[in-house]
CSV table of C-alpha atoms in Angstrom, one decimal:
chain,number,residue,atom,x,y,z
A,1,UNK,CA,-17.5,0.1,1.4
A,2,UNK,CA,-17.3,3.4,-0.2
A,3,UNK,CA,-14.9,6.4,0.0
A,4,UNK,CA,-16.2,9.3,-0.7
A,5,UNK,CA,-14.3,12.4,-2.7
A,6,UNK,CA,-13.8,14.9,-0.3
A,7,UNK,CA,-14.5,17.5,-2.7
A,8,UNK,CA,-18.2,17.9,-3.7
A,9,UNK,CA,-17.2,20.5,-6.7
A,10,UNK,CA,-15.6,18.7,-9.0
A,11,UNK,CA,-16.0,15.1,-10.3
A,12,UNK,CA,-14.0,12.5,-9.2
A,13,UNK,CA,-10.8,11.6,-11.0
A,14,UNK,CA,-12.1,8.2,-10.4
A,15,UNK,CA,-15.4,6.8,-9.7
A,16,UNK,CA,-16.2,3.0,-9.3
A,17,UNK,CA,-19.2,2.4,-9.3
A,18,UNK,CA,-20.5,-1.5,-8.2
A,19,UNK,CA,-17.7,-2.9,-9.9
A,20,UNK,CA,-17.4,-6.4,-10.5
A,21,UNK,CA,-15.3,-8.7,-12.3
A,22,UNK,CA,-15.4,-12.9,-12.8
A,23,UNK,CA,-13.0,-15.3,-14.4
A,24,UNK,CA,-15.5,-18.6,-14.9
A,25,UNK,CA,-16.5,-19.4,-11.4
A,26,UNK,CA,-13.7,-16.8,-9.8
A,27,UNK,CA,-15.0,-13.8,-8.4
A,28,UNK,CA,-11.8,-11.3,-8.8
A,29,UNK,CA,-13.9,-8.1,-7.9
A,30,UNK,CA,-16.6,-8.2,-5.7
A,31,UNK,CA,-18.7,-5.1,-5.9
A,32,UNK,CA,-16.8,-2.2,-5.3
A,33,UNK,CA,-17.4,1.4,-4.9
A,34,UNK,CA,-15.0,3.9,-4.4
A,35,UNK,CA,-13.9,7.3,-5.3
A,36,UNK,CA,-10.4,8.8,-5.7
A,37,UNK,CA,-10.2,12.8,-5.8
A,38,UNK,CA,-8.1,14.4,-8.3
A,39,UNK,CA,-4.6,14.6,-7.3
A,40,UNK,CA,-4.5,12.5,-4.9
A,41,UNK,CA,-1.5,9.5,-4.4
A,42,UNK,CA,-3.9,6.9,-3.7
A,43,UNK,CA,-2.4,3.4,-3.1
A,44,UNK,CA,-4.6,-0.1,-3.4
A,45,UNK,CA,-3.0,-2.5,-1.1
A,46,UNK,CA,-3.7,-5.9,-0.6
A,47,UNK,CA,-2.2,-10.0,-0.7
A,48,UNK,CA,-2.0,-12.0,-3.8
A,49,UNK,CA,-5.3,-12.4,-5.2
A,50,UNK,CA,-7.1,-9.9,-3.1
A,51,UNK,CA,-8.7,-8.1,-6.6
A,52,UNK,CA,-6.2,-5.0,-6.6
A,53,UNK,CA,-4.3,-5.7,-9.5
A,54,UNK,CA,-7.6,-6.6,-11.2
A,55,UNK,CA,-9.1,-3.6,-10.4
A,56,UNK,CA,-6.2,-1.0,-12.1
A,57,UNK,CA,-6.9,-3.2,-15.0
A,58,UNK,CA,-10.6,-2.0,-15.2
A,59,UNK,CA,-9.2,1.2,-14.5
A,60,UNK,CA,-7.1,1.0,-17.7
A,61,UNK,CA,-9.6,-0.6,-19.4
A,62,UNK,CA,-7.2,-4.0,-20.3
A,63,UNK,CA,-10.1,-6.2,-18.9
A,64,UNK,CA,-14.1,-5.4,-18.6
A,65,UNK,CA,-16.0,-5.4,-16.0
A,66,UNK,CA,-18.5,-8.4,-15.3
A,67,UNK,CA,-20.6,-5.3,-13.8
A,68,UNK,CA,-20.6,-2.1,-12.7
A,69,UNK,CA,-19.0,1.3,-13.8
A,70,UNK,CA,-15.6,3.0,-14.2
A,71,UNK,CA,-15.9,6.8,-14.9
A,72,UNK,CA,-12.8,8.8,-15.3
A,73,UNK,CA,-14.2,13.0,-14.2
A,74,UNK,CA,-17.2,12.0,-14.7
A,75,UNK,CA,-17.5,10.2,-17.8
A,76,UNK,CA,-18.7,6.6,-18.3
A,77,UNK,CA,-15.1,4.4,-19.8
A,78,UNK,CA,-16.5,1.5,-19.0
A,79,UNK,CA,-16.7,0.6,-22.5
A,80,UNK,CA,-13.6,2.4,-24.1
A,81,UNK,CA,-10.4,1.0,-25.1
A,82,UNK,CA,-7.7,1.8,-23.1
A,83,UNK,CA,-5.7,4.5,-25.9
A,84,UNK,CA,-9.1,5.9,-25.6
A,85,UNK,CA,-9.2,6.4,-21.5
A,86,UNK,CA,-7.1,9.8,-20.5
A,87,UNK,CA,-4.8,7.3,-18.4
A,88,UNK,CA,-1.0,6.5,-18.4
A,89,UNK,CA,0.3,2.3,-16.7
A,90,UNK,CA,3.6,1.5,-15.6
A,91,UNK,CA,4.4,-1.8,-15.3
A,92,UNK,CA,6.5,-4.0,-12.9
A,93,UNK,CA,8.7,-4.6,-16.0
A,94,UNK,CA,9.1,-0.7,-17.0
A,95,UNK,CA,8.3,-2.3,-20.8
A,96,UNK,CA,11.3,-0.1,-22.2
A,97,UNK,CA,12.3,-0.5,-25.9
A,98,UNK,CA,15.8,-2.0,-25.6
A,99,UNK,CA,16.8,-0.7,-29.4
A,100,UNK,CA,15.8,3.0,-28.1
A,101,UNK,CA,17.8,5.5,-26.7
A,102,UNK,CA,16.1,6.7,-23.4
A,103,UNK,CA,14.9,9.5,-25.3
A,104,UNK,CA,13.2,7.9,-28.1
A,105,UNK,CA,11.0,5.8,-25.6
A,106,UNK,CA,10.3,8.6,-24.1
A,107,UNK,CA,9.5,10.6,-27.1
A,108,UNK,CA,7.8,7.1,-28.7
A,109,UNK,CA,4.1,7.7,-27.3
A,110,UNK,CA,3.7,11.5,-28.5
A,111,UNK,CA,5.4,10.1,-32.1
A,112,UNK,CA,2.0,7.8,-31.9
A,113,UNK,CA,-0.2,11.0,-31.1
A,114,UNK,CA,1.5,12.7,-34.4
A,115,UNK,CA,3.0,15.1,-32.0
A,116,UNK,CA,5.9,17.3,-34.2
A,117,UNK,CA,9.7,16.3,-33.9
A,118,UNK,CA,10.7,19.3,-32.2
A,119,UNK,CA,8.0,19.9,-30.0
A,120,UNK,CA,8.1,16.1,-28.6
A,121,UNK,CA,12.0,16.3,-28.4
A,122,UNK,CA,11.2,19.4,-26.3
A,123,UNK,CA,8.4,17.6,-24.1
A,124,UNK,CA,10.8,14.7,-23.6
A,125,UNK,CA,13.6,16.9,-22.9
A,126,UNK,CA,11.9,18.3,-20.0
A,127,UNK,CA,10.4,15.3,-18.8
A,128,UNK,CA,13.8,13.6,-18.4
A,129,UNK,CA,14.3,16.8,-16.4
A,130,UNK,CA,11.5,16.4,-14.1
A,131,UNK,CA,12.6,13.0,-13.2
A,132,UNK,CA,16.0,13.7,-12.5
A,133,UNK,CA,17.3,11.9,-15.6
A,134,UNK,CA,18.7,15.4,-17.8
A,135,UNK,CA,21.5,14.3,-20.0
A,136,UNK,CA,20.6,10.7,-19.9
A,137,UNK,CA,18.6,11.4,-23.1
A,138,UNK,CA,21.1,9.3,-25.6
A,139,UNK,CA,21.8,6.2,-23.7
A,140,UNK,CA,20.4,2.9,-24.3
A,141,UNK,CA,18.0,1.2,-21.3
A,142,UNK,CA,20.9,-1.1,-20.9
A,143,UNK,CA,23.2,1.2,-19.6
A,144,UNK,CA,21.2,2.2,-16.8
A,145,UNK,CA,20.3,1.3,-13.1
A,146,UNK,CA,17.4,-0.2,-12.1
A,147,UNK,CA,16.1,3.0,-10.7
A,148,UNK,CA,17.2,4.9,-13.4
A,149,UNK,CA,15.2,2.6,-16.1
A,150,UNK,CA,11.9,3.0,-13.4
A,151,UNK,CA,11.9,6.5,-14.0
A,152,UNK,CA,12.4,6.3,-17.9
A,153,UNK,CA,8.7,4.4,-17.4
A,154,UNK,CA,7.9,7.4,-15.5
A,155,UNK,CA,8.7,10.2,-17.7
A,156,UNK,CA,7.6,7.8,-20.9
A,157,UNK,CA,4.5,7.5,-19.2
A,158,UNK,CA,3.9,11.4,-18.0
A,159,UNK,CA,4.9,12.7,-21.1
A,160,UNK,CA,1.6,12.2,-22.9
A,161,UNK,CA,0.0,14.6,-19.5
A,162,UNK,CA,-2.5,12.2,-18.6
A,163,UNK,CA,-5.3,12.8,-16.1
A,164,UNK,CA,-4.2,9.9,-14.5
A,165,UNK,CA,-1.1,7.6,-13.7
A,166,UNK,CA,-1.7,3.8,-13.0
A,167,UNK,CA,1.5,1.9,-11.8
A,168,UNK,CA,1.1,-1.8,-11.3
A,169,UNK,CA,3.9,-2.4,-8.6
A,170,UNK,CA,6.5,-0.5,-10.2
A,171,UNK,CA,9.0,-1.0,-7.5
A,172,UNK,CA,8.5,-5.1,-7.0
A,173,UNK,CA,12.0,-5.7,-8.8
A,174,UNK,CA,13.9,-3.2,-7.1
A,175,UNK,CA,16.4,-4.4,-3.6
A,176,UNK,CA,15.5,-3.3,-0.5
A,177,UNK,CA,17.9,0.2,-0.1
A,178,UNK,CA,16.7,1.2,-3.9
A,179,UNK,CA,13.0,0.6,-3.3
A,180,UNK,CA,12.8,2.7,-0.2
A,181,UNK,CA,14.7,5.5,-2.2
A,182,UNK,CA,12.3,5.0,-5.0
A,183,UNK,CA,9.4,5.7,-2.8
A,184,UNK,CA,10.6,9.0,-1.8
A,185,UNK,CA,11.3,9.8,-5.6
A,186,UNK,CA,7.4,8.3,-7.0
A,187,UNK,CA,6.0,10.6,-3.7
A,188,UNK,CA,8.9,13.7,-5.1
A,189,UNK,CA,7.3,13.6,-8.8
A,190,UNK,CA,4.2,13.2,-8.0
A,191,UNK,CA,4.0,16.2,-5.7
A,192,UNK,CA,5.7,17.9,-8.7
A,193,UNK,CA,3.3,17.1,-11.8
A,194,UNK,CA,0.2,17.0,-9.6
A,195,UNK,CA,-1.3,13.8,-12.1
A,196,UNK,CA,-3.6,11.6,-9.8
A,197,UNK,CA,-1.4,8.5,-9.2
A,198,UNK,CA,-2.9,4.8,-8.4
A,199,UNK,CA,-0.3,2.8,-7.2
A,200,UNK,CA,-1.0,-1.3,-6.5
A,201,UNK,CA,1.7,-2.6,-3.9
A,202,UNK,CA,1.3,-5.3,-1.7
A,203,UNK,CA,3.9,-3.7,0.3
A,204,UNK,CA,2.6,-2.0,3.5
A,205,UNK,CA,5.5,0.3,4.1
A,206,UNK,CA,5.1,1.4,0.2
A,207,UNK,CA,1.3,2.2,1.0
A,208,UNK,CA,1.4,3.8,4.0
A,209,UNK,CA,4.8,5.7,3.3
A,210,UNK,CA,3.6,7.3,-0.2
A,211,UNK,CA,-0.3,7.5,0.3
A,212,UNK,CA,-2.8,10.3,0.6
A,213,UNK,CA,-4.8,7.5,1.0
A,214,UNK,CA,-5.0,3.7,1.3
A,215,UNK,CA,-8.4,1.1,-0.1
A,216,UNK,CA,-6.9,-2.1,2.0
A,217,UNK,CA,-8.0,-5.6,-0.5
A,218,UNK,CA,-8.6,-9.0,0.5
A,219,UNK,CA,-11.0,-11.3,-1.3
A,220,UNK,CA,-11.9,-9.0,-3.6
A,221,UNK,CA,-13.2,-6.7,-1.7
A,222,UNK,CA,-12.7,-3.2,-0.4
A,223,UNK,CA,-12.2,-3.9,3.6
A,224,UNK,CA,-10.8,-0.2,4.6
A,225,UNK,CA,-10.6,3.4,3.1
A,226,UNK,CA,-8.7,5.8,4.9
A,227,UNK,CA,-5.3,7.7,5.2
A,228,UNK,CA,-2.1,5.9,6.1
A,229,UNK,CA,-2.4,6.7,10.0
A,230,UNK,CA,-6.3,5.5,10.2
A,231,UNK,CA,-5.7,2.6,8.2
A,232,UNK,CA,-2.6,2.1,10.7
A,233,UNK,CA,-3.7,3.5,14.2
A,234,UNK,CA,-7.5,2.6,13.9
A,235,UNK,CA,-8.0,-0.8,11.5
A,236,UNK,CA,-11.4,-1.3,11.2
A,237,UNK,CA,-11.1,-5.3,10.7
A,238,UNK,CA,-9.1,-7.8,12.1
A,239,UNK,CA,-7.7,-8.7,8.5
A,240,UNK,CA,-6.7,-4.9,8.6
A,241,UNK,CA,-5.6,-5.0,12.0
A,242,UNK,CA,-3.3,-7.8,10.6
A,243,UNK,CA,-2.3,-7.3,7.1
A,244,UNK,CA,-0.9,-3.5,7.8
A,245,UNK,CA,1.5,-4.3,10.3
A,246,UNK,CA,1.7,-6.4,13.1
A,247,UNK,CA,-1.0,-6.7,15.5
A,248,UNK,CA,-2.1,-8.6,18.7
A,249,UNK,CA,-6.0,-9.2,18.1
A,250,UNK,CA,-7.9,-10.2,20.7
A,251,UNK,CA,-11.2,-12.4,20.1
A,252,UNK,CA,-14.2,-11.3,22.2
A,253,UNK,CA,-13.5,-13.7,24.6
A,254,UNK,CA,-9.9,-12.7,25.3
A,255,UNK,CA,-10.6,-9.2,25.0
A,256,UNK,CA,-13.7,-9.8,27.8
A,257,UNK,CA,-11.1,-11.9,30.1
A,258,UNK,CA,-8.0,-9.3,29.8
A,259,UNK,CA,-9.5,-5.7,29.6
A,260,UNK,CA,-13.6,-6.1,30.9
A,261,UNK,CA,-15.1,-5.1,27.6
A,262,UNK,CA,-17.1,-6.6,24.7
A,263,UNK,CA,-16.2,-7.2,21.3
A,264,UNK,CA,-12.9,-7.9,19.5
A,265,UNK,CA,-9.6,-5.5,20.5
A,266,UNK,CA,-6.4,-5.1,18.8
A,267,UNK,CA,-3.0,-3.8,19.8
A,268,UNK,CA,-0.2,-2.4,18.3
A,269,UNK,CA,2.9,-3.9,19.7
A,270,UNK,CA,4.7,-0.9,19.7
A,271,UNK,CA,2.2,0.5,22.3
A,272,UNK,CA,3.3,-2.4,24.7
A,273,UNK,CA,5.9,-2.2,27.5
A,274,UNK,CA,7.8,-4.9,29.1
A,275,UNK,CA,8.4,-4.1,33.0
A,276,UNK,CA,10.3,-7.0,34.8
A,277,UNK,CA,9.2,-4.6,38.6
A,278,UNK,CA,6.0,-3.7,39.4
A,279,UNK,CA,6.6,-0.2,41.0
A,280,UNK,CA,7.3,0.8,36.7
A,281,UNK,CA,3.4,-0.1,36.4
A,282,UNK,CA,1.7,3.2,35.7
A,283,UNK,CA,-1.7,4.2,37.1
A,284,UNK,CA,-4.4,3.4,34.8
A,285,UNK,CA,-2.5,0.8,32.5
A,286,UNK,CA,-4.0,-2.8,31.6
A,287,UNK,CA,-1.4,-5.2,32.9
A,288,UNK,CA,-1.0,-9.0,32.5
A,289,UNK,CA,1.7,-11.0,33.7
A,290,UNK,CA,3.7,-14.3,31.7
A,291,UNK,CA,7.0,-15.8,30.5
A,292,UNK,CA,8.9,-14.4,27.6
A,293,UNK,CA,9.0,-17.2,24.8
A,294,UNK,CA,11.5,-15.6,22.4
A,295,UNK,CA,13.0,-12.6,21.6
A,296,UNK,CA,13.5,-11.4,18.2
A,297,UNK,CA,16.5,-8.7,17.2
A,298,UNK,CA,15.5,-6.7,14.7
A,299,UNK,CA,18.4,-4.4,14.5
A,300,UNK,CA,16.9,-0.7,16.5
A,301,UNK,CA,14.0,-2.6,18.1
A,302,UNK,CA,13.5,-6.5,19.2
A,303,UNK,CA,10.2,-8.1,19.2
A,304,UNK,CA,9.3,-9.9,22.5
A,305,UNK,CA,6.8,-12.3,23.0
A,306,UNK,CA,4.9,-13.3,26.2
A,307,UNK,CA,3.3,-16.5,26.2
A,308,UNK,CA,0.4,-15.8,29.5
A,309,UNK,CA,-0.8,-19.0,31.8
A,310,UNK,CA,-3.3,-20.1,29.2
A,311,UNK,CA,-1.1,-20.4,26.5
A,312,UNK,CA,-2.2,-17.2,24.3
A,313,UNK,CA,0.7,-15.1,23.1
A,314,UNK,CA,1.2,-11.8,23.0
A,315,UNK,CA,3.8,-9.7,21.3
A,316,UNK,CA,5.7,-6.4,21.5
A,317,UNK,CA,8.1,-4.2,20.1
A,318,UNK,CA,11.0,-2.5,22.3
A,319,UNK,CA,14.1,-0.9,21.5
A,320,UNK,CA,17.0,-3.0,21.5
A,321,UNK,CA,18.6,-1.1,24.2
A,322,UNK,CA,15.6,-1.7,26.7
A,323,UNK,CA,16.3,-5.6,26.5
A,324,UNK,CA,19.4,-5.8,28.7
A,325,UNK,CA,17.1,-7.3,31.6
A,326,UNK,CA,14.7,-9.4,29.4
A,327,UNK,CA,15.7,-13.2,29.0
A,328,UNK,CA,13.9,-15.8,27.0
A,329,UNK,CA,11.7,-17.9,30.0
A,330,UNK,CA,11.7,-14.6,33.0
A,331,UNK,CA,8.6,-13.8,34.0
A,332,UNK,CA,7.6,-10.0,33.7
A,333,UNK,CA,4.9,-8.4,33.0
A,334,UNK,CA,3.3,-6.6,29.5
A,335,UNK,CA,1.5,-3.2,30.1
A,336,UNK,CA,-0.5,-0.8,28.2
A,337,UNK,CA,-2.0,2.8,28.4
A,338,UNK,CA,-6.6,1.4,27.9
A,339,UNK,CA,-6.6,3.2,24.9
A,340,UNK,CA,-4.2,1.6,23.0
A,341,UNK,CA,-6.9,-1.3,22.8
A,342,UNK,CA,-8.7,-0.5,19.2
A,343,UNK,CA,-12.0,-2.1,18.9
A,344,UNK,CA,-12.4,-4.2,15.6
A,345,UNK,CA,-15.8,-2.7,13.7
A,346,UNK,CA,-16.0,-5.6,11.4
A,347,UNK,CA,-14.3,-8.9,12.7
A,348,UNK,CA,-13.4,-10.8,9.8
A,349,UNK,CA,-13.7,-14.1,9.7
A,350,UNK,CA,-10.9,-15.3,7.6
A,351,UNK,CA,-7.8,-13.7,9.0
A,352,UNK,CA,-4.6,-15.7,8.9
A,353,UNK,CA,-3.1,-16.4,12.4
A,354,UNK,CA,0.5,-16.3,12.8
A,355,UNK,CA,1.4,-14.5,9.4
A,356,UNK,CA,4.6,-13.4,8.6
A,357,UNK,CA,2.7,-9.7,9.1
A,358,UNK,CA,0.3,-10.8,11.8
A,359,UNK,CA,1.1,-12.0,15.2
A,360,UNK,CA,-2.2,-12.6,17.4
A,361,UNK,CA,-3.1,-14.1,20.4
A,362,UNK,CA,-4.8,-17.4,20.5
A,363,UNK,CA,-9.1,-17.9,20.8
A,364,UNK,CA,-8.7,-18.8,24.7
């Protein structure tokens, strides 16, 4: 699958072009194409081993392709080393010098360059600025948060003004309250400094809360391009369907038997409701009766599921305060506006039933 730049007067920032990559008999990359547009904050998103992580390497040009091309505005890198490719990587790690005040590593790449004392001091200087991090110039990596340390790899890394920023799931080592801050702090900066980021996360709610755009991975291919809300709202596999968020996916056969139509379905469970009377049924909705197997509290919404007569399950996600009449084995019934059905383009094959990310009913 290809996306395409959206801007036909400029070259790409990035271009991939048939890209392929093989460890012995491992095929890491499968033929890729795709195109990133110049400041965009474009996420690659995908499980362990899916080709993501393999492909910002390319990008960097720490591996070489099997096949294929990686042009950077329009020139061919494919070749190049990677102090020769107009691109920036922050690691998981953040790779700080732990002997270096914060801003000697930050000043330590333009020292490579030859770039004069004052001048790199000033660079640095402001670059601490940018990231929030003025007067934090003389302490030691030590002596800082995690957080803080993550955007010392930042402003290390942005100093040198590259075209483009690669960051190789920078927020992986973070706790939960810090990484969700962090996000809104990468998306901050990189509004700021306008650099083309490419950001590998396996993390759904990092993709789709930071993205321009989303490439969804899995087996080293490219399943889905598109923004956070049509990656989310119209998946165009059942992997997709699955991976971002949960989803109910409905086989042909179930999908024939429950709504009259052909082809694979999936729905979001937020777009379910769980009615225990029949006169809350509204006109138009797809409605199928069962018995709640188990209720999940999830702290402002609970997950319900509904196991129906043939043993499929379906799931849904209500706020916690709608539950007060909802009891694990009470029959009720699950309804849903037609539309909230999305048909699957490209059923894949080798989804993973029952995922920690993917609830879907059963093949009847």
């Amino acid at each position: 699958m290809t996306a395409t730049s959206t801007s036909a007067s400029s070259a790409p920032a990035i271009q991939l072009v048939r890209l392929r990559k093989t460890f012995g008999d491992v095929v890491a990359v499968d033929t890729v194409d795709l195109e990133i547009v110049e400041g965009e904050f474009f996420s690659l998103l995908g499980p362990s081993g899916s080709g993501k992580t393999t492909v910002l390497r390319l990008i960097a040009g720490f591996e070489m392709p099997t096949a294929g091309a990686v042009l950077l505005q329009g020139q061919d890198v494919t070749r190049l080393a990677p102090y020769d490719r107009d691109v920036n990587t922050v690691f998981q790690d953040y790779a700080l010098f732990p002997h270096m005040t914060v801003q000697q590593n930050v000043e330590y790449g333009l020292k490579v360059k030859g770039v004069a004392r004052v001048e790199r001091r000033r660079r640095a200087g402001e670059m601490l600025e940018s990231v929030r991090l003025g007067g934090y110039g003389n302490r030691q990596p030590s002596q800082l948060s995690g957080g803080q340390r993550q955007r010392v790899a930042l402003a290390r890394a942005l100093v040198n003004r590259p075209k483009v920023l690669l960051l190789d799931e920078p927020l992986g080592a973070l706790d939960l309250k810090l990484r969700e801050e962090m996000q809104l702090e990468l998306k901050s900066i990189q509004h700021e400094v306008g650099i083309t980021f490419v950001f590998v996360t396996h993390d759904q709610g990092e993709a789709l809360s930071m993205s321009s755009r989303v490439a969804v991975f899995n087996q080293g291919r490219i399943e889905q391009v598109g923004t956070p809300r049509d990656i989310y709202e119209r998946p165009s596999s059942a992997f997709v369907a699955g991976f971002v968020g949960t989803s109910n996916f409905l086989p042909p056969a179930l999908a024939h038997r429950l709504l009259g139509v052909d082809g694979a379905r999936t729905i979001r469970p937020e777009r379910i409701r769980v009615l225990t009377l029949a006169a809350d049924i509204a006109v138009g909705d797809v409605v199928v009766d069962g018995t709640v197997s188990d209720v999940q509290y999830l702290g402002a919404e609970c997950r319900v599921r509904m196991r129906l007569d043939d043993g499929t399950t379906l799931v849904c996600s209500v706020p916690s305060d709608g539950l007060a009449r909802v009891a694990i084995g009470q029959n009720v019934h699950m309804a849903w506006p037609r539309d909230a059905a999305v048909a699957i383009v490209q059923p894949t094959q080798h989804i993973e039933i029952e995922s920690e990310t993917n609830t879907t009913g059963e093949t009847p």
